[in-house]
PDB file of C-alpha atoms and ligand atoms in Angstrom:
ATOM      1  CA  UNK A   1     126.660 129.305  85.929  1.00  0.00           C
ATOM      2  CA  UNK A   2     123.884 127.314  87.582  1.00  0.00           C
ATOM      3  CA  UNK A   3     120.752 129.382  87.843  1.00  0.00           C
ATOM      4  CA  UNK A   4     117.147 128.347  88.018  1.00  0.00           C
ATOM      5  CA  UNK A   5     113.878 128.655  89.793  1.00  0.00           C
ATOM      6  CA  UNK A   6     112.434 125.174  89.337  1.00  0.00           C
ATOM      7  CA  UNK A   7     109.045 124.373  87.900  1.00  0.00           C
ATOM      8  CA  UNK A   8     105.487 124.543  89.158  1.00  0.00           C
ATOM      9  CA  UNK A   9     103.066 121.676  88.650  1.00  0.00           C
ATOM     10  CA  UNK A  10      99.288 121.465  88.538  1.00  0.00           C
ATOM     11  CA  UNK A  11      98.191 119.899  91.838  1.00  0.00           C
ATOM     12  CA  UNK A  12      95.458 117.249  91.635  1.00  0.00           C
ATOM     13  CA  UNK A  13      92.025 118.104  92.997  1.00  0.00           C
ATOM     14  CA  UNK A  14      91.427 116.597  96.464  1.00  0.00           C
ATOM     15  CA  UNK A  15      88.041 115.193  95.242  1.00  0.00           C
ATOM     16  CA  UNK A  16      86.425 114.128  91.976  1.00  0.00           C
ATOM     17  CA  UNK A  17      85.260 116.651  89.380  1.00  0.00           C
ATOM     18  CA  UNK A  18      81.591 116.045  90.223  1.00  0.00           C
ATOM     19  CA  UNK A  19      82.086 116.086  94.016  1.00  0.00           C
ATOM     20  CA  UNK A  20      80.811 119.640  94.515  1.00  0.00           C
ATOM     21  CA  UNK A  21      77.515 119.111  92.702  1.00  0.00           C
ATOM     22  CA  UNK A  22      74.866 120.413  92.794  1.00  0.00           C
ATOM     23  CA  UNK A  23      76.567 123.674  93.818  1.00  0.00           C
ATOM     24  CA  UNK A  24      79.355 123.573  91.228  1.00  0.00           C
ATOM     25  CA  UNK A  25      78.826 121.266  88.260  1.00  0.00           C
ATOM     26  CA  UNK A  26      81.402 118.814  86.921  1.00  0.00           C
ATOM     27  CA  UNK A  27      81.858 120.615  83.597  1.00  0.00           C
ATOM     28  CA  UNK A  28      82.948 123.806  85.369  1.00  0.00           C
ATOM     29  CA  UNK A  29      85.328 121.981  87.710  1.00  0.00           C
ATOM     30  CA  UNK A  30      86.950 119.981  84.911  1.00  0.00           C
ATOM     31  CA  UNK A  31      87.542 122.989  82.642  1.00  0.00           C
ATOM     32  CA  UNK A  32      88.534 125.230  85.528  1.00  0.00           C
ATOM     33  CA  UNK A  33      91.178 122.828  86.805  1.00  0.00           C
ATOM     34  CA  UNK A  34      92.571 121.292  83.603  1.00  0.00           C
ATOM     35  CA  UNK A  35      92.422 124.386  81.380  1.00  0.00           C
ATOM     36  CA  UNK A  36      92.364 127.566  83.438  1.00  0.00           C
ATOM     37  CA  UNK A  37      94.496 126.628  86.430  1.00  0.00           C
ATOM     38  CA  UNK A  38      96.854 124.705  84.169  1.00  0.00           C
ATOM     39  CA  UNK A  39      97.366 127.775  81.960  1.00  0.00           C
ATOM     40  CA  UNK A  40      98.534 129.757  84.997  1.00  0.00           C
ATOM     41  CA  UNK A  41     100.991 127.021  85.939  1.00  0.00           C
ATOM     42  CA  UNK A  42     102.404 127.048  82.424  1.00  0.00           C
ATOM     43  CA  UNK A  43     102.434 130.845  82.283  1.00  0.00           C
ATOM     44  CA  UNK A  44     104.383 131.064  85.543  1.00  0.00           C
ATOM     45  CA  UNK A  45     106.885 128.484  84.292  1.00  0.00           C
ATOM     46  CA  UNK A  46     107.300 130.315  80.983  1.00  0.00           C
ATOM     47  CA  UNK A  47     108.047 133.562  82.809  1.00  0.00           C
ATOM     48  CA  UNK A  48     110.663 131.840  84.980  1.00  0.00           C
ATOM     49  CA  UNK A  49     112.266 130.197  81.941  1.00  0.00           C
ATOM     50  CA  UNK A  50     112.634 133.612  80.333  1.00  0.00           C
ATOM     51  CA  UNK A  51     114.283 134.983  83.465  1.00  0.00           C
ATOM     52  CA  UNK A  52     116.626 131.986  83.589  1.00  0.00           C
ATOM     53  CA  UNK A  53     117.678 132.538  79.980  1.00  0.00           C
ATOM     54  CA  UNK A  54     118.210 136.195  80.748  1.00  0.00           C
ATOM     55  CA  UNK A  55     120.389 135.324  83.757  1.00  0.00           C
ATOM     56  CA  UNK A  56     122.435 132.877  81.685  1.00  0.00           C
ATOM     57  CA  UNK A  57     122.948 135.493  79.001  1.00  0.00           C
ATOM     58  CA  UNK A  58     121.130 133.384  76.404  1.00  0.00           C
ATOM     59  CA  UNK A  59     118.372 135.872  75.726  1.00  0.00           C
ATOM     60  CA  UNK A  60     117.524 139.460  76.462  1.00  0.00           C
ATOM     61  CA  UNK A  61     114.052 139.834  77.853  1.00  0.00           C
ATOM     62  CA  UNK A  62     111.844 142.730  78.817  1.00  0.00           C
ATOM     63  CA  UNK A  63     112.184 142.201  82.571  1.00  0.00           C
ATOM     64  CA  UNK A  64     109.275 144.461  83.365  1.00  0.00           C
ATOM     65  CA  UNK A  65     106.932 142.533  81.061  1.00  0.00           C
ATOM     66  CA  UNK A  66     108.146 139.160  82.302  1.00  0.00           C
ATOM     67  CA  UNK A  67     107.687 140.071  85.955  1.00  0.00           C
ATOM     68  CA  UNK A  68     104.221 141.364  85.186  1.00  0.00           C
ATOM     69  CA  UNK A  69     103.380 138.009  83.549  1.00  0.00           C
ATOM     70  CA  UNK A  70     104.854 136.200  86.511  1.00  0.00           C
ATOM     71  CA  UNK A  71     102.816 138.156  89.043  1.00  0.00           C
ATOM     72  CA  UNK A  72      99.580 137.373  87.182  1.00  0.00           C
ATOM     73  CA  UNK A  73     100.250 133.700  86.457  1.00  0.00           C
ATOM     74  CA  UNK A  74     101.908 132.743  89.717  1.00  0.00           C
ATOM     75  CA  UNK A  75      99.166 134.655  91.532  1.00  0.00           C
ATOM     76  CA  UNK A  76      96.631 132.546  89.635  1.00  0.00           C
ATOM     77  CA  UNK A  77      98.493 129.345  90.485  1.00  0.00           C
ATOM     78  CA  UNK A  78      98.608 130.168  94.206  1.00  0.00           C
ATOM     79  CA  UNK A  79      94.984 131.250  94.428  1.00  0.00           C
ATOM     80  CA  UNK A  80      93.633 128.167  92.638  1.00  0.00           C
ATOM     81  CA  UNK A  81      95.896 125.873  94.675  1.00  0.00           C
ATOM     82  CA  UNK A  82      94.203 127.254  97.807  1.00  0.00           C
ATOM     83  CA  UNK A  83      90.713 127.445  96.284  1.00  0.00           C
ATOM     84  CA  UNK A  84      90.435 123.668  95.570  1.00  0.00           C
ATOM     85  CA  UNK A  85      91.149 122.385  99.102  1.00  0.00           C
ATOM     86  CA  UNK A  86      89.145 125.304 100.520  1.00  0.00           C
ATOM     87  CA  UNK A  87      86.135 123.383  99.213  1.00  0.00           C
ATOM     88  CA  UNK A  88      84.721 119.964 100.094  1.00  0.00           C
ATOM     89  CA  UNK A  89      81.683 117.948  99.002  1.00  0.00           C
ATOM     90  CA  UNK A  90      78.350 119.046 100.484  1.00  0.00           C
ATOM     91  CA  UNK A  91      77.938 117.469 103.890  1.00  0.00           C
ATOM     92  CA  UNK A  92      81.649 117.606 104.607  1.00  0.00           C
ATOM     93  CA  UNK A  93      81.709 121.245 103.491  1.00  0.00           C
ATOM     94  CA  UNK A  94      79.465 124.017 104.700  1.00  0.00           C
ATOM     95  CA  UNK A  95      78.461 124.987 108.205  1.00  0.00           C
ATOM     96  CA  UNK A  96      80.596 127.219 110.379  1.00  0.00           C
ATOM     97  CA  UNK A  97      84.246 127.396 111.428  1.00  0.00           C
ATOM     98  CA  UNK A  98      85.471 126.319 114.842  1.00  0.00           C
ATOM     99  CA  UNK A  99      88.645 126.467 116.874  1.00  0.00           C
ATOM    100  CA  UNK A 100      90.896 129.482 116.847  1.00  0.00           C
ATOM    101  CA  UNK A 101      89.546 130.503 113.448  1.00  0.00           C
ATOM    102  CA  UNK A 102      86.139 131.069 115.020  1.00  0.00           C
ATOM    103  CA  UNK A 103      87.789 133.149 117.761  1.00  0.00           C
ATOM    104  CA  UNK A 104      89.705 135.276 115.240  1.00  0.00           C
ATOM    105  CA  UNK A 105      86.574 135.810 113.122  1.00  0.00           C
ATOM    106  CA  UNK A 106      84.546 136.845 116.158  1.00  0.00           C
ATOM    107  CA  UNK A 107      87.307 139.188 117.323  1.00  0.00           C
ATOM    108  CA  UNK A 108      87.814 140.864 113.964  1.00  0.00           C
ATOM    109  CA  UNK A 109      84.305 140.786 112.479  1.00  0.00           C
ATOM    110  CA  UNK A 110      82.061 140.560 115.531  1.00  0.00           C
ATOM    111  CA  UNK A 111      80.313 137.351 114.483  1.00  0.00           C
ATOM    112  CA  UNK A 112      80.391 134.660 111.829  1.00  0.00           C
ATOM    113  CA  UNK A 113      77.305 136.099 110.181  1.00  0.00           C
ATOM    114  CA  UNK A 114      78.925 139.535 109.974  1.00  0.00           C
ATOM    115  CA  UNK A 115      81.981 137.969 108.393  1.00  0.00           C
ATOM    116  CA  UNK A 116      79.934 135.888 105.955  1.00  0.00           C
ATOM    117  CA  UNK A 117      77.926 138.907 104.832  1.00  0.00           C
ATOM    118  CA  UNK A 118      81.001 141.091 104.348  1.00  0.00           C
ATOM    119  CA  UNK A 119      82.951 138.361 102.539  1.00  0.00           C
ATOM    120  CA  UNK A 120      79.947 137.704 100.266  1.00  0.00           C
ATOM    121  CA  UNK A 121      79.666 141.418  99.518  1.00  0.00           C
ATOM    122  CA  UNK A 122      83.365 141.537  98.689  1.00  0.00           C
ATOM    123  CA  UNK A 123      82.977 138.566  96.323  1.00  0.00           C
ATOM    124  CA  UNK A 124      79.829 139.864  94.626  1.00  0.00           C
ATOM    125  CA  UNK A 125      81.251 143.327  93.985  1.00  0.00           C
ATOM    126  CA  UNK A 126      84.688 142.562  92.563  1.00  0.00           C
ATOM    127  CA  UNK A 127      84.961 144.800  89.526  1.00  0.00           C
ATOM    128  CA  UNK A 128      85.507 142.565  86.498  1.00  0.00           C
ATOM    129  CA  UNK A 129      87.326 139.392  87.492  1.00  0.00           C
ATOM    130  CA  UNK A 130      89.010 138.459  90.736  1.00  0.00           C
ATOM    131  CA  UNK A 131      88.704 137.015  94.192  1.00  0.00           C
ATOM    132  CA  UNK A 132      87.541 137.670  97.723  1.00  0.00           C
ATOM    133  CA  UNK A 133      90.161 136.601 100.242  1.00  0.00           C
ATOM    134  CA  UNK A 134      90.214 136.074 103.981  1.00  0.00           C
ATOM    135  CA  UNK A 135      93.870 136.332 104.960  1.00  0.00           C
ATOM    136  CA  UNK A 136      96.003 136.118 108.060  1.00  0.00           C
ATOM    137  CA  UNK A 137      98.174 139.197 108.433  1.00  0.00           C
ATOM    138  CA  UNK A 138     101.489 138.244 110.069  1.00  0.00           C
ATOM    139  CA  UNK A 139     102.415 141.918 110.334  1.00  0.00           C
ATOM    140  CA  UNK A 140      99.691 142.629 112.861  1.00  0.00           C
ATOM    141  CA  UNK A 141      98.650 139.112 113.862  1.00  0.00           C
ATOM    142  CA  UNK A 142      95.015 139.351 112.843  1.00  0.00           C
ATOM    143  CA  UNK A 143      92.677 138.645 109.936  1.00  0.00           C
ATOM    144  CA  UNK A 144      92.143 140.835 106.894  1.00  0.00           C
ATOM    145  CA  UNK A 145      89.440 140.771 104.228  1.00  0.00           C
ATOM    146  CA  UNK A 146      90.722 141.542 100.743  1.00  0.00           C
ATOM    147  CA  UNK A 147      89.143 142.053  97.361  1.00  0.00           C
ATOM    148  CA  UNK A 148      91.631 141.054  94.692  1.00  0.00           C
ATOM    149  CA  UNK A 149      91.296 141.958  91.002  1.00  0.00           C
ATOM    150  CA  UNK A 150      92.589 139.490  88.406  1.00  0.00           C
ATOM    151  CA  UNK A 151      94.804 137.201  90.538  1.00  0.00           C
ATOM    152  CA  UNK A 152      97.167 139.747  91.962  1.00  0.00           C
ATOM    153  CA  UNK A 153      95.979 143.352  91.883  1.00  0.00           C
ATOM    154  CA  UNK A 154      95.086 145.012  95.198  1.00  0.00           C
ATOM    155  CA  UNK A 155      96.784 142.131  97.044  1.00  0.00           C
ATOM    156  CA  UNK A 156      98.340 143.649 100.149  1.00  0.00           C
ATOM    157  CA  UNK A 157     101.934 142.777 101.044  1.00  0.00           C
ATOM    158  CA  UNK A 158     102.562 139.897 103.426  1.00  0.00           C
ATOM    159  CA  UNK A 159      99.055 138.447 103.489  1.00  0.00           C
ATOM    160  CA  UNK A 160      98.599 134.684 103.935  1.00  0.00           C
ATOM    161  CA  UNK A 161      95.402 133.624 102.156  1.00  0.00           C
ATOM    162  CA  UNK A 162      93.226 131.315 104.260  1.00  0.00           C
ATOM    163  CA  UNK A 163      89.907 131.276 102.384  1.00  0.00           C
ATOM    164  CA  UNK A 164      89.482 132.360  98.780  1.00  0.00           C
ATOM    165  CA  UNK A 165      86.607 132.417  96.304  1.00  0.00           C
ATOM    166  CA  UNK A 166      87.155 132.701  92.583  1.00  0.00           C
ATOM    167  CA  UNK A 167      84.657 135.087  90.992  1.00  0.00           C
ATOM    168  CA  UNK A 168      86.042 135.000  87.473  1.00  0.00           C
ATOM    169  CA  UNK A 169      83.183 134.115  85.104  1.00  0.00           C
ATOM    170  CA  UNK A 170      84.925 130.828  84.277  1.00  0.00           C
ATOM    171  CA  UNK A 171      84.190 129.772  87.889  1.00  0.00           C
ATOM    172  CA  UNK A 172      80.386 129.936  87.499  1.00  0.00           C
ATOM    173  CA  UNK A 173      79.103 131.049  84.095  1.00  0.00           C
ATOM    174  CA  UNK A 174      78.307 127.592  82.644  1.00  0.00           C
ATOM    175  CA  UNK A 175      75.942 126.985  85.569  1.00  0.00           C
ATOM    176  CA  UNK A 176      74.872 130.365  86.922  1.00  0.00           C
ATOM    177  CA  UNK A 177      75.211 132.494  83.764  1.00  0.00           C
ATOM    178  CA  UNK A 178      75.636 136.117  84.881  1.00  0.00           C
ATOM    179  CA  UNK A 179      74.170 135.507  88.359  1.00  0.00           C
ATOM    180  CA  UNK A 180      77.369 135.746  90.355  1.00  0.00           C
ATOM    181  CA  UNK A 181      75.416 136.463  93.540  1.00  0.00           C
ATOM    182  CA  UNK A 182      73.684 133.039  93.471  1.00  0.00           C
ATOM    183  CA  UNK A 183      77.018 131.325  92.891  1.00  0.00           C
ATOM    184  CA  UNK A 184      78.519 133.114  95.893  1.00  0.00           C
ATOM    185  CA  UNK A 185      75.490 132.315  98.102  1.00  0.00           C
ATOM    186  CA  UNK A 186      75.599 128.622  97.114  1.00  0.00           C
ATOM    187  CA  UNK A 187      79.359 128.388  97.477  1.00  0.00           C
ATOM    188  CA  UNK A 188      79.099 128.542 101.286  1.00  0.00           C
ATOM    189  CA  UNK A 189      77.625 125.014 101.151  1.00  0.00           C
ATOM    190  CA  UNK A 190      80.983 123.637 100.012  1.00  0.00           C
ATOM    191  CA  UNK A 191      83.415 125.634 102.150  1.00  0.00           C
ATOM    192  CA  UNK A 192      85.859 123.262 103.823  1.00  0.00           C
ATOM    193  CA  UNK A 193      86.286 124.902 107.226  1.00  0.00           C
ATOM    194  CA  UNK A 194      88.729 122.300 108.500  1.00  0.00           C
ATOM    195  CA  UNK A 195      91.091 123.253 105.670  1.00  0.00           C
ATOM    196  CA  UNK A 196      90.717 126.957 106.471  1.00  0.00           C
ATOM    197  CA  UNK A 197      91.339 126.268 110.170  1.00  0.00           C
ATOM    198  CA  UNK A 198      94.452 124.237 109.335  1.00  0.00           C
ATOM    199  CA  UNK A 199      95.806 127.099 107.202  1.00  0.00           C
ATOM    200  CA  UNK A 200      95.344 129.533 110.089  1.00  0.00           C
ATOM    201  CA  UNK A 201      97.172 127.171 112.483  1.00  0.00           C
ATOM    202  CA  UNK A 202     100.090 126.881 110.038  1.00  0.00           C
ATOM    203  CA  UNK A 203     100.203 130.647 109.575  1.00  0.00           C
ATOM    204  CA  UNK A 204     100.193 131.197 113.353  1.00  0.00           C
ATOM    205  CA  UNK A 205     103.075 128.749 113.734  1.00  0.00           C
ATOM    206  CA  UNK A 206     105.050 130.461 111.005  1.00  0.00           C
ATOM    207  CA  UNK A 207     105.085 133.978 112.285  1.00  0.00           C
ATOM    208  CA  UNK A 208     104.867 136.010 115.400  1.00  0.00           C
ATOM    209  CA  UNK A 209     103.667 139.494 114.479  1.00  0.00           C
ATOM    210  CA  UNK A 210     106.494 140.849 112.357  1.00  0.00           C
ATOM    211  CA  UNK A 211     106.432 144.594 112.606  1.00  0.00           C
ATOM    212  CA  UNK A 212     103.751 146.355 114.586  1.00  0.00           C
ATOM    213  CA  UNK A 213     101.185 144.314 116.458  1.00  0.00           C
ATOM    214  CA  UNK A 214      97.916 146.136 116.992  1.00  0.00           C
ATOM    215  CA  UNK A 215      96.861 147.133 120.455  1.00  0.00           C
ATOM    216  CA  UNK A 216      94.090 144.865 121.761  1.00  0.00           C
TER     217      UNK A 216
HETATM  218 MN1   MN B   1      89.750 130.525  88.185  1.00  0.00          MN
END
């Protein structure tokens, strides 16, 4: 019986390891990408290999435990794969969004500054480790702000992440120590709005509102 899920691979960074300095130093970027992100790629692949063996009758696995591992590691792989291109070197990154993204942000949050403040608050107050996420919601056809713990907990069904910030300590501790707030404030200087805008356009092309569009 042919069964299988394929393999995930660590995507290369779209810039050099020192490209985000002075806001995120090279040492953080190198470790974060080659060690942390890579461990999630390997963890997701290991979970899938266990499921494949289970399907082929070669091994009995604890399906509950394996799926829990998969959710965490694949969640980590997805989030980091969006986080890297969500950033760009200072000068190219930073500033404000345009296009339909700007319209959506204004409609849902009132203004860019309102959005930025709320997103920053979400990032600064994640309990333990996790992410703040701006997502497109194809169920209702609008934007949602999410606060995700670990890589996967509190993630709401169906969300398409557009902009994510990693607030695990490994994302900032070597440079900012325990001052997560300064890391979050500085991070806005390297946000790659053209990438975020492109993700929204792709999400809009993918899906008309699926279940219950909100009234205007
Ligand atoms: Mn990370």
